Backbone as JSON, one array per atom type, in Angstrom:
{
  "sequence": "MTKKCITKLCYLFLLLFILKVNSQNLDSIFISKKNIVKSIKTDEKKVQFLYDCGEFFYSKNVNKSEYFYREALALTEGTNSLMEGRVLFKLGFVEKNEGNLSTSLRYFNKAKEIFKDKNDIERLASVYFDIGYVYRLKIRWT",
  "N": [[67.67, 120.0, 137.5], [66.88, 116.45, 137.39], [67.61, 113.92, 139.64], [67.6, 111.85, 138.46], [68.64, 112.23, 135.63], [71.14, 113.88, 136.16], [72.1, 111.2, 137.35], [72.18, 109.59, 135.0], [73.93, 111.2, 133.53], [76.34, 110.75, 134.73], [76.86, 108.0, 134.56], [77.3, 107.96, 131.81], [79.44, 109.98, 131.8], [81.43, 108.16, 133.16], [81.64, 105.71, 131.06], [82.57, 106.78, 128.51], [85.04, 107.43, 129.72], [85.89, 105.34, 130.36], [86.86, 103.95, 127.94], [88.0, 105.52, 126.66], [90.64, 105.36, 128.3], [91.19, 102.77, 127.77], [91.84, 102.88, 124.89], [94.04, 104.06, 125.22], [95.45, 101.83, 126.64], [95.16, 99.99, 124.45], [96.64, 101.24, 122.38], [99.41, 101.64, 123.66], [100.31, 98.99, 124.4], [100.03, 97.9, 121.61], [102.57, 99.93, 119.96], [104.67, 98.53, 122.38], [104.54, 95.83, 121.33], [104.94, 96.35, 118.83], [107.65, 97.32, 118.95], [108.84, 94.69, 119.86], [109.09, 92.93, 117.94], [111.03, 94.07, 116.48], [113.39, 92.63, 117.72], [113.16, 90.18, 117.51], [114.91, 87.43, 115.99], [114.63, 85.34, 113.82], [112.77, 84.98, 110.5], [110.95, 83.39, 110.65], [109.82, 83.1, 113.43], [109.4, 85.77, 113.86], [107.11, 86.19, 111.97], [105.51, 84.57, 112.9], [105.14, 85.89, 115.28], [104.34, 88.1, 114.64], [101.79, 86.95, 113.19], [100.51, 86.43, 115.84], [99.8, 88.82, 117.43], [98.3, 90.17, 115.72], [95.71, 88.05, 115.63], [95.41, 88.99, 118.41], [94.76, 91.63, 118.53], [92.28, 91.67, 116.51], [90.13, 91.62, 117.4], [89.53, 93.81, 118.76], [90.75, 96.35, 117.78], [90.58, 96.2, 114.7], [92.31, 97.84, 112.76], [94.68, 97.42, 113.62], [95.21, 95.19, 113.87], [95.13, 94.87, 111.25], [97.67, 95.6, 110.64], [99.61, 93.85, 111.77], [99.27, 91.78, 110.58], [99.93, 92.07, 107.75], [102.18, 92.85, 107.56], [103.15, 90.67, 108.26], [102.38, 89.03, 106.51], [104.01, 90.42, 104.33], [106.6, 89.08, 104.71], [106.33, 86.87, 104.06], [105.25, 86.4, 101.9], [104.94, 84.69, 98.84], [106.08, 82.47, 99.34], [104.59, 80.05, 99.86], [103.91, 79.08, 101.72], [102.22, 77.28, 104.38], [101.84, 78.92, 106.77], [101.66, 81.39, 105.35], [99.42, 80.74, 103.83], [97.6, 80.81, 105.81], [98.33, 83.55, 107.28], [96.88, 85.55, 104.78], [94.51, 84.66, 104.76], [93.55, 84.9, 107.12], [93.64, 87.9, 106.09], [91.68, 87.88, 104.29], [89.06, 88.15, 105.85], [89.61, 90.36, 107.45], [89.23, 92.1, 105.03], [86.92, 91.36, 104.31], [85.11, 92.21, 106.47], [85.33, 94.81, 106.0], [84.13, 95.47, 103.85], [85.07, 95.08, 101.69], [84.77, 93.26, 99.23], [85.58, 92.27, 96.69], [88.6, 92.47, 97.15], [88.81, 91.07, 99.06], [88.17, 88.01, 98.29], [90.02, 87.61, 96.61], [92.03, 87.38, 98.52], [91.45, 85.23, 99.86], [90.98, 83.08, 97.89], [93.9, 82.93, 97.4], [94.95, 81.62, 99.3], [93.16, 79.42, 99.49], [94.51, 77.79, 97.16], [96.82, 78.09, 98.24], [95.82, 76.17, 100.95], [95.21, 73.92, 99.24], [97.77, 72.81, 97.88], [98.97, 72.52, 99.97], [97.53, 70.2, 101.45], [95.62, 70.74, 103.9], [93.23, 69.95, 105.06], [91.15, 70.67, 106.61], [90.95, 73.73, 106.66], [91.08, 74.29, 104.58], [88.22, 73.26, 103.49], [87.16, 75.74, 105.42], [88.09, 77.47, 104.07], [86.83, 77.47, 101.57], [83.71, 77.96, 102.28], [83.97, 80.58, 103.25], [84.72, 81.33, 100.83], [82.15, 81.13, 99.56], [80.42, 82.26, 100.99], [81.35, 84.9, 100.54], [80.64, 85.53, 97.96], [77.56, 85.65, 98.27], [77.21, 87.62, 100.11], [77.87, 89.31, 97.84], [75.9, 89.2, 95.81], [73.89, 89.84, 97.41], [74.27, 92.58, 97.58], [74.36, 93.79, 95.63]],
  "CA": [[68.1, 118.5, 136.8], [66.53, 115.51, 138.16], [68.38, 112.88, 140.19], [67.58, 110.21, 137.3], [69.27, 112.77, 134.69], [72.41, 113.46, 137.11], [72.55, 109.6, 137.45], [72.52, 108.96, 133.26], [75.16, 111.93, 132.69], [77.58, 109.89, 135.29], [77.09, 106.66, 133.81], [78.11, 108.27, 130.27], [81.11, 110.14, 131.56], [82.52, 107.04, 133.57], [81.92, 104.99, 129.81], [83.52, 107.4, 127.78], [86.49, 107.37, 130.64], [86.6, 103.61, 130.76], [86.68, 103.78, 126.71], [89.41, 106.53, 126.64], [91.6, 104.61, 128.5], [91.46, 101.5, 127.13], [92.22, 103.13, 123.69], [95.45, 104.49, 125.26], [96.0, 100.67, 126.87], [95.65, 99.31, 123.25], [97.9, 102.1, 122.12], [100.94, 101.53, 124.34], [100.44, 97.48, 123.79], [100.77, 98.11, 119.91], [103.8, 99.84, 120.2], [105.51, 97.75, 122.46], [104.28, 94.74, 120.33], [106.19, 96.57, 117.29], [108.88, 96.83, 119.14], [109.36, 93.28, 120.25], [109.1, 92.39, 116.37], [112.51, 94.18, 116.0], [114.34, 92.15, 118.45], [113.02, 88.96, 116.86], [115.93, 86.91, 115.26], [114.76, 85.09, 112.44], [111.87, 85.67, 110.06], [109.98, 82.35, 110.84], [109.34, 83.62, 114.58], [108.91, 87.3, 113.78], [105.85, 86.07, 111.34], [104.68, 83.8, 114.08], [104.45, 86.64, 116.77], [103.18, 88.96, 113.99], [100.71, 86.45, 113.29], [100.0, 85.96, 116.8], [99.48, 90.02, 117.39], [96.96, 90.28, 114.35], [94.68, 87.56, 116.23], [95.2, 89.55, 119.73], [94.2, 92.68, 118.02], [91.54, 91.32, 115.9], [88.51, 91.8, 118.01], [90.24, 94.83, 119.97], [91.11, 97.1, 116.93], [90.77, 95.65, 113.21], [92.92, 98.34, 111.6], [95.77, 97.46, 114.27], [95.06, 93.93, 113.34], [94.99, 94.36, 109.93], [98.56, 96.21, 110.52], [100.22, 92.86, 111.75], [98.62, 90.81, 109.17], [100.0, 92.73, 106.56], [103.28, 92.38, 108.02], [103.89, 88.97, 108.55], [102.4, 88.62, 104.62], [105.21, 90.92, 103.73], [107.61, 87.96, 104.94], [105.78, 85.54, 103.64], [104.49, 86.81, 100.59], [105.9, 83.93, 97.94], [106.8, 81.47, 100.14], [103.58, 78.86, 99.31], [103.83, 78.24, 102.97], [101.13, 77.36, 105.97], [101.54, 80.44, 107.15], [100.93, 82.51, 104.19], [97.58, 81.04, 103.84], [96.93, 81.73, 106.92], [97.96, 85.06, 106.82], [95.99, 85.61, 103.6], [92.97, 83.95, 104.68], [92.53, 86.88, 108.03], [93.19, 89.34, 105.59], [90.52, 88.23, 103.53], [88.35, 88.53, 107.08], [89.8, 91.85, 107.41], [88.49, 93.42, 103.75], [85.45, 91.14, 103.86], [84.19, 92.83, 107.04], [85.05, 96.3, 105.94], [83.21, 95.72, 102.9], [85.77, 95.36, 100.48], [84.47, 92.01, 98.92], [86.72, 91.75, 95.77], [89.94, 91.87, 97.55], [88.55, 89.5, 100.46], [87.85, 87.05, 97.57], [91.11, 87.54, 96.17], [93.18, 86.63, 99.13], [90.77, 83.72, 100.18], [91.39, 82.16, 96.65], [95.05, 82.86, 97.21], [94.73, 80.93, 100.52], [92.7, 78.27, 98.69], [95.39, 77.22, 96.84], [97.96, 76.96, 99.68], [95.83, 74.75, 101.57], [95.57, 72.53, 98.64], [98.89, 72.18, 97.68], [99.38, 71.66, 101.67], [96.68, 69.17, 101.91], [95.02, 71.16, 104.77], [91.91, 69.82, 104.45], [90.34, 71.46, 107.8], [91.33, 74.97, 106.48], [90.09, 74.5, 102.51], [86.67, 73.51, 103.94], [86.77, 76.92, 105.88], [87.66, 78.62, 102.77], [85.91, 77.45, 100.97], [82.78, 78.53, 103.41], [84.13, 81.81, 103.34], [84.07, 82.24, 99.49], [80.81, 81.16, 99.23], [79.8, 83.56, 101.77], [81.48, 86.43, 100.22], [79.7, 85.41, 97.19], [76.4, 85.55, 98.93], [77.42, 89.38, 100.04], [78.19, 90.1, 96.72], [74.78, 88.75, 95.04], [72.92, 90.88, 98.13], [74.34, 94.26, 97.95], [73.66, 94.14, 93.91]],
  "C": [[67.76, 117.64, 137.83], [67.69, 114.65, 138.87], [68.71, 112.0, 139.17], [68.47, 110.73, 136.12], [70.35, 112.71, 134.82], [73.01, 111.87, 136.51], [73.28, 109.46, 135.67], [73.87, 109.79, 132.79], [76.39, 111.13, 133.33], [77.78, 109.09, 134.67], [77.84, 106.92, 132.55], [79.41, 108.9, 130.19], [82.27, 108.72, 132.23], [82.08, 106.17, 132.04], [82.79, 105.7, 129.42], [85.28, 107.4, 128.45], [86.53, 106.17, 130.49], [87.09, 104.04, 129.12], [88.23, 104.43, 126.22], [90.87, 105.46, 127.38], [92.07, 102.9, 128.2], [91.93, 101.51, 126.14], [93.52, 103.42, 123.87], [95.92, 103.34, 125.6], [96.44, 100.18, 125.73], [96.52, 99.97, 122.51], [99.6, 101.67, 122.41], [100.43, 99.78, 124.17], [100.83, 97.37, 121.96], [102.21, 98.42, 119.68], [104.76, 99.32, 121.19], [104.98, 96.42, 121.46], [105.4, 95.33, 118.53], [107.51, 96.78, 117.69], [109.42, 95.93, 119.2], [109.84, 92.89, 119.04], [110.52, 92.82, 116.24], [113.54, 93.51, 116.44], [114.2, 90.41, 118.06], [114.36, 88.7, 115.82], [115.6, 87.04, 113.88], [112.96, 85.33, 112.4], [110.44, 84.58, 110.38], [108.84, 83.18, 112.26], [108.59, 85.0, 114.41], [106.99, 87.0, 112.93], [105.19, 85.8, 112.12], [104.2, 84.83, 114.91], [103.41, 88.02, 115.73], [101.72, 88.86, 113.57], [99.6, 86.65, 114.5], [99.26, 87.53, 117.24], [98.24, 90.22, 116.62], [95.85, 89.71, 115.07], [94.54, 88.16, 117.66], [93.95, 90.83, 119.51], [92.9, 92.81, 117.28], [89.94, 92.16, 116.46], [88.5, 92.87, 118.81], [90.17, 96.25, 118.81], [91.39, 96.77, 115.6], [92.06, 96.88, 112.49], [94.41, 98.09, 112.65], [96.09, 95.99, 114.02], [95.9, 93.31, 112.17], [96.73, 94.94, 109.3], [99.68, 94.96, 110.44], [100.27, 92.21, 110.7], [99.93, 91.11, 108.01], [101.75, 92.86, 106.82], [104.08, 91.08, 108.07], [103.49, 88.18, 106.56], [103.75, 89.06, 104.13], [106.77, 90.02, 103.83], [107.55, 86.68, 104.69], [105.37, 85.12, 102.75], [105.36, 85.58, 99.44], [106.03, 82.85, 98.05], [106.29, 79.96, 99.85], [103.76, 78.23, 100.61], [102.85, 78.41, 103.93], [100.84, 79.02, 106.16], [101.18, 81.19, 106.26], [99.87, 82.28, 103.91], [96.81, 81.27, 104.88], [96.45, 82.85, 107.29], [97.03, 85.64, 105.73], [94.86, 85.26, 103.94], [92.33, 84.86, 106.22], [92.36, 87.95, 107.19], [92.2, 89.48, 104.59], [89.4, 88.47, 104.56], [88.55, 89.93, 107.04], [89.05, 92.74, 105.78], [87.54, 92.75, 104.05], [84.7, 92.08, 105.37], [84.81, 94.36, 106.8], [84.63, 96.65, 104.23], [83.99, 95.34, 101.77], [86.05, 93.58, 99.81], [85.48, 91.42, 97.17], [88.0, 91.86, 96.16], [90.04, 91.06, 98.5], [88.61, 88.62, 99.37], [88.98, 86.56, 97.0], [92.35, 86.95, 97.06], [92.7, 85.67, 99.76], [91.25, 82.79, 99.4], [92.74, 81.88, 96.48], [95.26, 81.63, 98.61], [94.0, 79.49, 100.27], [93.71, 77.2, 98.54], [96.52, 76.82, 97.58], [97.47, 76.3, 100.17], [95.4, 73.85, 100.58], [96.2, 72.38, 98.25], [99.16, 71.46, 98.91], [98.83, 70.61, 101.83], [95.96, 69.64, 103.35], [93.88, 71.13, 104.78], [90.91, 70.45, 105.71], [90.12, 73.34, 106.92], [90.66, 75.27, 104.93], [89.11, 74.64, 102.84], [86.62, 75.1, 104.43], [86.75, 78.21, 104.85], [87.2, 78.75, 101.95], [84.34, 78.16, 101.42], [83.22, 80.16, 103.11], [84.09, 82.46, 101.87], [82.89, 82.39, 99.31], [79.99, 82.34, 99.49], [80.02, 84.65, 101.44], [80.18, 86.17, 99.29], [78.12, 85.94, 97.12], [76.25, 87.0, 99.31], [76.73, 89.93, 98.8], [76.84, 90.17, 95.97], [74.13, 89.88, 96.25], [73.08, 91.66, 98.27], [74.3, 94.45, 96.37], [72.65, 94.38, 93.73]]
}
């Protein structure tokens, strides 16, 4: 083996090691955040913490992020609160990125109604944009 080949193998091994350690760290953070939720007394604070956890994991591990968003939705569903709209909006993103465009649209449309009811113009504009983007993807993929 040449020196160049050995160097490449060392870099590959180092990269795999770093990815493995990072994955283990995310798992331990995930478990600790799940345990913290149990100690929070009020639903309002639980929902905010779950939402923040979803945000934390969104760029690192979408499955873990989705778990926290779904837990938050379970506590807010049917309340027509702004937080319910925010959670629905994030779940719309998760579903869109997983390729579940129809499900994504359902979440976005529910969020749209809440943002409209709450007169949250900025989030309403964002959700309209994302609804349009999903329809554009649907047309492209059919």
